[in-house]
Amino acid sequence: MYDVLILGAGPAGLGAAIYAARAGLSLAVIDQSPISGGQVLNTYEVDNYLGLMGETGGGLSDKFRAHADKLGTEFITDEVKSVEDLGDKKVVRGYERDYEARALILATGAAHSKLGIPGEDRLSGMGVSYCATCDGAFFKNRITAVVGGGDVAVEDALFLSNICKKVYLIHRRDSLRAVKSLQERLFAKENVEILWDSEVTEIIGENAVEKITVYNKKKQQQTEVEINGIFIAVGIVPNTGLFENLVETDERGYIKAGEDCATSCRGIYAAGDIRLKPMRQIITAVADGANAVNSIQSEFE
Ligand SMILES: Cc1cc2nc3c(=O)[nH]c(=O)nc-3n(C[C@H](O)[C@H](O)[C@H](O)COP(=O)(O)OP(=O)(O)OC[C@H]3O[C@@H](n4cnc5c(N)ncnc54)[C@H](O)[C@@H]3O)c2cc1C
């Protein structure tokens, strides 16, 4: 039986691994993928992780993994299918076999909802992005589009309006879901144009995004809009379905846990994008990993 099993080898899981190893806890990291890094692997370039400016997503993932390897972390490639809480013993059931630990760190991350349209996957990282905070700086003085109508989409459009020459906000309805204060700030921006009642139907470009086709449902009209980048903000889905009956979540599936990462179930901690928190970034995921281990050490004392 391990002291700690870490589910997920993204930044949260790897951050937890180095803190657990240095604390002298016996541990293993289980991930369905043999390549560590989680969502960071899908990032073209990471420019906002302290001390590692302009690192590629793959390069940063390699560095994270190398650090955990150097400290002797055991990595297991298996997909977790369920978790059982037996009080002082937690059982993780994988497709390969079962694993046991005194404590668990859930770090299975999240996935951004996609539009599911032609060009989206092919041009991902080549102008198609799901994170304006992460990739916005690459579009300085260029033309971008944001898809969505909620808080994240409007925040993304506001963020990009300070960097880009022009920003289109494309929303399928005739009003935004975002909070009033955000809407007011958006409407005051001269370089933001909102395309109402509209859906993006295709993203076009050879080696980078060049234009999109937009269908206006009210006018029943299709137009082409020339852009350099498109930011899709139509929701993010936490990978927490497996844990729904184990720990308390909010209505969207995010696990309720404070900065100590303690969930409603004793001995089970949630770190990274799966946790209910205001900002989901690499640096906050890594910090969660450290905090979760610190909480486990206090629990074991
Ligand atoms: C395109 C893109 C660009 C981004 N750019 C930046 C950026 O520039 N800067 C920044 O700070 N943030 C960026 N982010 C956000 C950042 O990547 C995330 O906040 C961070 O990766 C969250 O880390 P995590 O460890 O919580 O989860 P994840 O990175 O999602 O890792 C979760 C891991 O859990 C594994 N897993 C899931 N389910 C199971 C299961 N059932 N069994 C076993 N393993 C499982 C997955 O395989 C994955 O390896 C970006 C995100 C995306 C999508």
Coordinates of C-alpha atoms and ligand atoms in Angstrom, one line a residue:
M1 CA 0.0 0.0 0.0
Y2 CA 1.4 3.4 -1.0
D3 CA 1.2 6.5 1.3
V4 CA -0.1 8.5 -1.6
L5 CA -1.5 7.7 -5.1
I6 CA -1.7 10.6 -7.5
L7 CA -4.2 10.3 -10.3
G8 CA -3.1 12.3 -13.3
A9 CA 0.4 13.4 -14.5
G10 CA -0.4 16.9 -15.5
P11 CA 1.2 19.9 -13.7
A12 CA -0.9 19.3 -10.5
G13 CA 0.0 15.6 -10.4
L14 CA 3.7 16.2 -11.1
G15 CA 3.9 19.1 -8.7
A16 CA 2.4 16.9 -6.0
A17 CA 4.8 14.1 -7.0
I18 CA 8.0 16.2 -6.3
Y19 CA 6.6 17.5 -3.0
A20 CA 5.6 14.0 -1.9
A21 CA 8.9 12.4 -2.9
R22 CA 10.9 15.1 -1.1
A23 CA 8.6 14.6 2.0
G24 CA 9.7 10.9 2.0
L25 CA 6.2 9.5 1.3
S26 CA 5.9 6.4 -0.8
L27 CA 4.0 7.3 -3.9
A28 CA 3.0 6.5 -7.5
V29 CA 1.5 8.6 -10.3
I30 CA -1.2 6.9 -12.4
D31 CA -2.0 8.4 -15.8
Q32 CA -3.8 6.9 -18.8
S33 CA -1.1 8.4 -21.0
P34 CA 2.5 7.3 -21.0
I35 CA 3.5 10.8 -21.8
S36 CA 3.3 13.2 -18.8
G37 CA 2.1 16.8 -19.0
G38 CA -1.7 16.7 -19.4
Q39 CA -3.1 19.7 -21.2
V40 CA 0.4 21.3 -21.4
L41 CA 1.2 18.9 -24.1
N42 CA -1.5 20.6 -26.3
T43 CA 0.0 24.0 -25.8
Y44 CA 2.2 25.4 -28.5
E45 CA 4.2 27.7 -26.3
V46 CA 3.9 28.6 -22.6
D47 CA 5.0 32.2 -21.9
N48 CA 3.6 32.7 -18.4
Y49 CA 5.3 30.1 -16.2
L50 CA 7.8 31.8 -14.0
G51 CA 11.4 31.4 -15.0
L52 CA 10.7 29.5 -18.2
M53 CA 9.9 32.1 -20.8
G54 CA 8.7 30.9 -24.2
E55 CA 9.1 27.2 -23.4
T56 CA 7.2 24.9 -25.7
G57 CA 4.4 22.9 -24.1
G58 CA 6.3 19.7 -24.9
G59 CA 9.5 21.1 -23.5
L60 CA 7.9 22.2 -20.3
S61 CA 6.2 18.8 -19.8
D62 CA 9.5 17.0 -20.3
K63 CA 11.1 19.3 -17.7
F64 CA 8.3 18.6 -15.2
R65 CA 8.6 14.8 -15.8
A66 CA 12.4 14.8 -15.6
H67 CA 12.2 16.5 -12.2
A68 CA 9.8 13.9 -10.9
D69 CA 11.9 11.1 -12.4
K70 CA 15.0 12.4 -10.8
L71 CA 13.4 12.1 -7.4
G72 CA 12.5 8.5 -8.1
T73 CA 8.8 8.8 -8.7
E74 CA 7.1 5.6 -9.9
F75 CA 4.8 6.2 -12.9
I76 CA 2.1 3.8 -13.8
T77 CA 0.3 3.9 -17.2
D78 CA -3.3 2.9 -16.5
E79 CA -6.8 4.5 -16.9
V80 CA -8.6 4.9 -13.6
K81 CA -12.1 3.6 -13.8
S82 CA -13.3 3.9 -10.2
V83 CA -12.2 4.9 -6.7
E84 CA -13.4 3.4 -3.4
D85 CA -13.1 4.9 0.0
L86 CA -12.5 2.3 2.7
G87 CA -11.6 4.8 5.5
D88 CA -7.9 4.4 6.2
K89 CA -7.5 2.6 2.8
K90 CA -8.4 4.0 -0.6
V91 CA -8.7 1.6 -3.5
V92 CA -8.1 2.8 -7.1
R93 CA -9.4 0.5 -9.7
G94 CA -7.7 0.7 -13.1
Y95 CA -8.1 -1.2 -16.3
E96 CA -4.8 -3.0 -15.7
R97 CA -5.2 -3.7 -11.9
D98 CA -6.2 -2.3 -8.5
Y99 CA -4.0 0.0 -6.4
E100 CA -4.2 0.9 -2.7
A101 CA -3.1 4.0 -0.7
R102 CA -3.6 5.8 2.6
A103 CA -4.4 9.0 0.7
L104 CA -5.3 10.1 -2.8
I105 CA -4.6 13.2 -4.8
L106 CA -7.2 13.6 -7.6
A107 CA -5.5 15.5 -10.4
T108 CA -7.3 14.3 -13.6
G109 CA -7.7 17.9 -15.0
A110 CA -10.2 19.2 -17.4
A111 CA -10.9 19.3 -21.1
H112 CA -12.1 22.4 -23.0
S113 CA -15.4 21.9 -24.9
K114 CA -14.9 22.0 -28.6
L115 CA -17.0 23.4 -31.4
G116 CA -16.6 20.2 -33.4
I117 CA -16.3 22.1 -36.8
P118 CA -14.0 21.5 -39.7
G119 CA -10.5 23.0 -39.3
E120 CA -10.7 23.1 -35.5
D121 CA -8.5 20.1 -34.7
R122 CA -6.2 20.6 -37.6
L123 CA -5.4 24.2 -36.8
S124 CA -5.3 23.7 -33.0
G125 CA -2.1 25.5 -31.8
M126 CA -1.8 27.2 -35.2
G127 CA -4.3 30.0 -34.5
V128 CA -7.0 27.9 -32.8
S129 CA -6.7 28.3 -29.0
Y130 CA -8.8 27.6 -25.9
C131 CA -6.9 30.0 -23.6
A132 CA -6.7 33.7 -24.2
T133 CA -4.6 34.4 -21.1
C134 CA -2.1 31.8 -22.4
D135 CA -1.9 32.5 -26.1
G136 CA -3.3 36.1 -26.5
A137 CA 0.2 37.7 -26.5
F138 CA 1.0 35.9 -29.8
F139 CA -1.6 38.0 -31.6
K140 CA -0.3 41.5 -30.8
N141 CA -1.8 44.0 -33.3
R142 CA -3.6 41.2 -35.2
I143 CA -7.2 40.3 -35.7
T144 CA -8.8 37.6 -33.5
A145 CA -12.3 36.2 -32.8
V146 CA -13.7 34.8 -29.5
V147 CA -16.5 32.3 -29.6
G148 CA -19.0 32.2 -26.7
G149 CA -21.2 34.5 -24.6
G150 CA -20.4 33.7 -21.0
D151 CA -18.0 35.3 -18.5
V152 CA -15.0 33.5 -19.9
A153 CA -15.7 34.6 -23.5
V154 CA -16.2 38.2 -22.5
E155 CA -13.2 38.2 -20.3
D156 CA -11.2 36.7 -23.1
A157 CA -12.5 39.4 -25.5
L158 CA -11.6 42.2 -23.1
F159 CA -8.1 40.7 -22.5
L160 CA -7.5 40.4 -26.3
S161 CA -8.9 43.9 -27.0
N162 CA -5.8 45.3 -25.1
I163 CA -3.5 43.4 -27.4
C164 CA -5.1 42.9 -30.7
K165 CA -6.0 45.4 -33.5
K166 CA -9.6 44.1 -33.6
V167 CA -11.6 41.4 -31.8
Y168 CA -14.8 39.8 -33.0
L169 CA -17.0 38.3 -30.3
I170 CA -19.2 35.7 -32.0
H171 CA -22.2 34.5 -30.0
R172 CA -25.1 32.3 -31.1
R173 CA -27.8 34.3 -29.2
D174 CA -28.9 38.0 -29.2
S175 CA -27.7 38.7 -25.7
L176 CA -24.7 37.7 -23.6
R177 CA -24.8 35.4 -20.5
A178 CA -21.8 37.2 -18.9
V179 CA -22.3 39.4 -15.8
K180 CA -23.5 43.0 -16.5
S181 CA -20.2 44.6 -15.3
L182 CA -18.2 42.6 -17.9
Q183 CA -20.8 43.4 -20.6
E184 CA -20.6 47.1 -19.9
R185 CA -16.8 47.1 -20.1
L186 CA -17.0 45.1 -23.4
F187 CA -19.5 47.5 -25.0
A188 CA -17.2 50.4 -24.3
K189 CA -14.4 48.9 -26.3
E190 CA -14.0 50.5 -29.7
N191 CA -12.1 47.6 -31.3
V192 CA -14.6 44.9 -30.3
E193 CA -17.3 44.0 -32.8
I194 CA -20.0 41.5 -31.7
L195 CA -21.6 39.2 -34.3
W196 CA -24.9 38.3 -32.7
D197 CA -27.1 35.2 -33.5
S198 CA -24.0 33.7 -35.3
E199 CA -22.2 30.5 -35.3
V200 CA -18.7 29.7 -36.6
T201 CA -19.2 26.9 -39.1
E202 CA -15.6 26.4 -40.4
I203 CA -12.0 27.5 -39.6
I204 CA -9.9 27.9 -42.7
G205 CA -6.1 28.2 -43.3
E206 CA -3.2 26.3 -44.8
N207 CA -0.6 26.3 -41.9
A208 CA -2.3 29.0 -39.7
V209 CA -5.8 30.4 -39.3
E210 CA -6.7 32.7 -42.2
K211 CA -10.4 33.1 -42.0
I212 CA -13.7 31.6 -40.6
T213 CA -17.1 31.1 -42.1
V214 CA -19.9 32.5 -39.9
Y215 CA -23.6 31.7 -40.2
N216 CA -26.1 34.3 -39.0
K217 CA -29.2 32.3 -38.0
K218 CA -31.6 35.3 -38.1
K219 CA -30.5 36.6 -41.5
Q220 CA -29.8 33.0 -42.7
Q221 CA -26.7 34.3 -44.2
Q222 CA -23.1 32.9 -44.4
T223 CA -20.1 35.2 -44.5
E224 CA -16.4 34.9 -44.4
V225 CA -14.4 36.8 -41.8
E226 CA -10.6 37.2 -42.1
I227 CA -8.8 36.6 -38.8
N228 CA -5.4 35.5 -37.5
G229 CA -6.6 33.6 -34.4
I230 CA -9.7 32.2 -32.9
F231 CA -10.3 31.6 -29.2
I232 CA -13.0 29.1 -28.3
A233 CA -14.6 29.8 -24.9
V234 CA -17.7 27.6 -25.0
G235 CA -17.0 25.9 -21.7
I236 CA -14.6 23.6 -19.9
V237 CA -15.5 20.2 -18.6
P238 CA -13.7 18.8 -15.5
N239 CA -12.7 15.1 -15.7
T240 CA -14.5 14.3 -12.4
G241 CA -17.3 12.0 -13.6
L242 CA -15.4 9.1 -11.8
F243 CA -15.5 10.8 -8.5
E244 CA -19.1 12.1 -8.5
N245 CA -20.3 9.8 -5.7
L246 CA -17.1 10.1 -3.7
V247 CA -16.6 13.8 -3.2
E248 CA -18.8 16.9 -3.2
T249 CA -18.8 18.8 -6.5
D250 CA -20.7 21.9 -7.7
E251 CA -23.3 21.7 -10.4
R252 CA -20.7 21.8 -13.2
G253 CA -18.7 18.9 -11.7
Y254 CA -15.8 20.9 -10.1
I255 CA -14.7 19.4 -6.8
K256 CA -15.3 21.5 -3.8
A257 CA -12.0 22.0 -2.0
G258 CA -10.3 25.0 -0.6
E259 CA -6.6 26.0 -0.9
D260 CA -5.7 23.0 1.3
C261 CA -7.2 20.9 -1.4
A262 CA -9.1 18.8 1.1
T263 CA -12.3 17.4 -0.3
S264 CA -15.5 16.3 1.5
C265 CA -13.9 12.8 1.9
R266 CA -11.1 12.4 4.5
G267 CA -7.8 11.4 2.9
I268 CA -8.9 12.5 -0.6
Y269 CA -7.5 15.7 -2.0
A270 CA -8.3 17.5 -5.3
A271 CA -5.6 19.5 -7.1
G272 CA -5.4 21.5 -10.4
D273 CA -8.2 22.2 -12.9
I274 CA -10.7 19.8 -11.3
R275 CA -10.9 22.0 -8.2
L276 CA -13.4 24.8 -7.8
K277 CA -11.3 27.9 -8.0
P278 CA -11.1 31.2 -9.9
M279 CA -8.0 30.6 -12.1
R280 CA -7.0 27.4 -13.9
Q281 CA -3.4 27.7 -15.1
I282 CA -0.2 25.7 -14.9
I283 CA 1.2 27.7 -12.0
T284 CA -2.0 27.3 -9.9
A285 CA -2.2 23.6 -10.7
V286 CA 1.4 23.1 -9.5
A287 CA 0.7 25.1 -6.4
D288 CA -2.3 22.9 -5.7
G289 CA -0.1 19.8 -5.9
A290 CA 2.2 21.2 -3.3
N291 CA -0.7 22.3 -1.0
A292 CA -2.3 18.8 -1.3
V293 CA 0.9 17.1 -0.1
N294 CA 1.3 19.6 2.7
S295 CA -2.3 18.7 3.9
I296 CA -1.5 15.0 3.6
Q297 CA 1.6 15.4 5.8
S298 CA -0.5 17.2 8.4
E299 CA -3.1 14.4 8.3
F300 CA -0.4 11.7 8.7
E301 CA 1.2 13.5 11.7
Ligands
LIG1 C1 -4.5 24.7 -25.5 C2 -4.2 25.1 -24.1 C3 -3.2 26.0 -23.8 C4 -2.9 26.4 -22.5 N1 -1.9 27.3 -22.3 C5 -1.6 27.6 -21.0 C6 -0.5 28.5 -20.8 O1 0.1 29.0 -21.7 N2 -0.2 28.8 -19.5 C7 -0.9 28.3 -18.4 O2 -0.6 28.6 -17.3 N3 -1.9 27.4 -18.6 C8 -2.3 27.1 -19.9 N4 -3.3 26.2 -20.1 C9 -4.0 25.7 -18.9 C10 -3.2 24.5 -18.3 O3 -2.7 23.6 -19.2 C11 -4.0 23.8 -17.2 O4 -4.5 24.7 -16.3 C12 -3.2 22.7 -16.5 O5 -2.6 21.8 -17.4 C13 -4.0 22.0 -15.5 O6 -3.2 21.0 -14.9 P1 -3.9 19.7 -14.2 O7 -2.7 18.9 -13.7 O8 -4.9 20.1 -13.2 O9 -4.7 18.9 -15.4 P2 -4.3 18.4 -16.8 O10 -3.2 19.1 -17.4 O11 -5.6 18.3 -17.5 O12 -3.8 16.9 -16.5 C14 -4.6 15.9 -16.2 C15 -4.0 14.5 -16.4 O13 -4.9 13.5 -15.9 C16 -5.0 12.4 -16.8 N5 -6.2 11.7 -16.6 C17 -7.5 12.2 -16.9 N6 -8.4 11.2 -16.6 C18 -7.7 10.1 -16.2 C19 -8.1 8.8 -15.8 N7 -9.4 8.4 -15.7 N8 -7.2 7.9 -15.5 C20 -5.8 8.2 -15.6 N9 -5.4 9.5 -16.0 C21 -6.3 10.4 -16.3 C22 -4.8 13.0 -18.2 O14 -4.3 12.1 -19.1 C23 -3.8 14.2 -17.9 O15 -2.5 13.7 -18.1 C24 -3.6 25.8 -21.4 C25 -4.6 24.9 -21.7 C26 -4.9 24.5 -23.0 C27 -5.9 23.4 -23.2

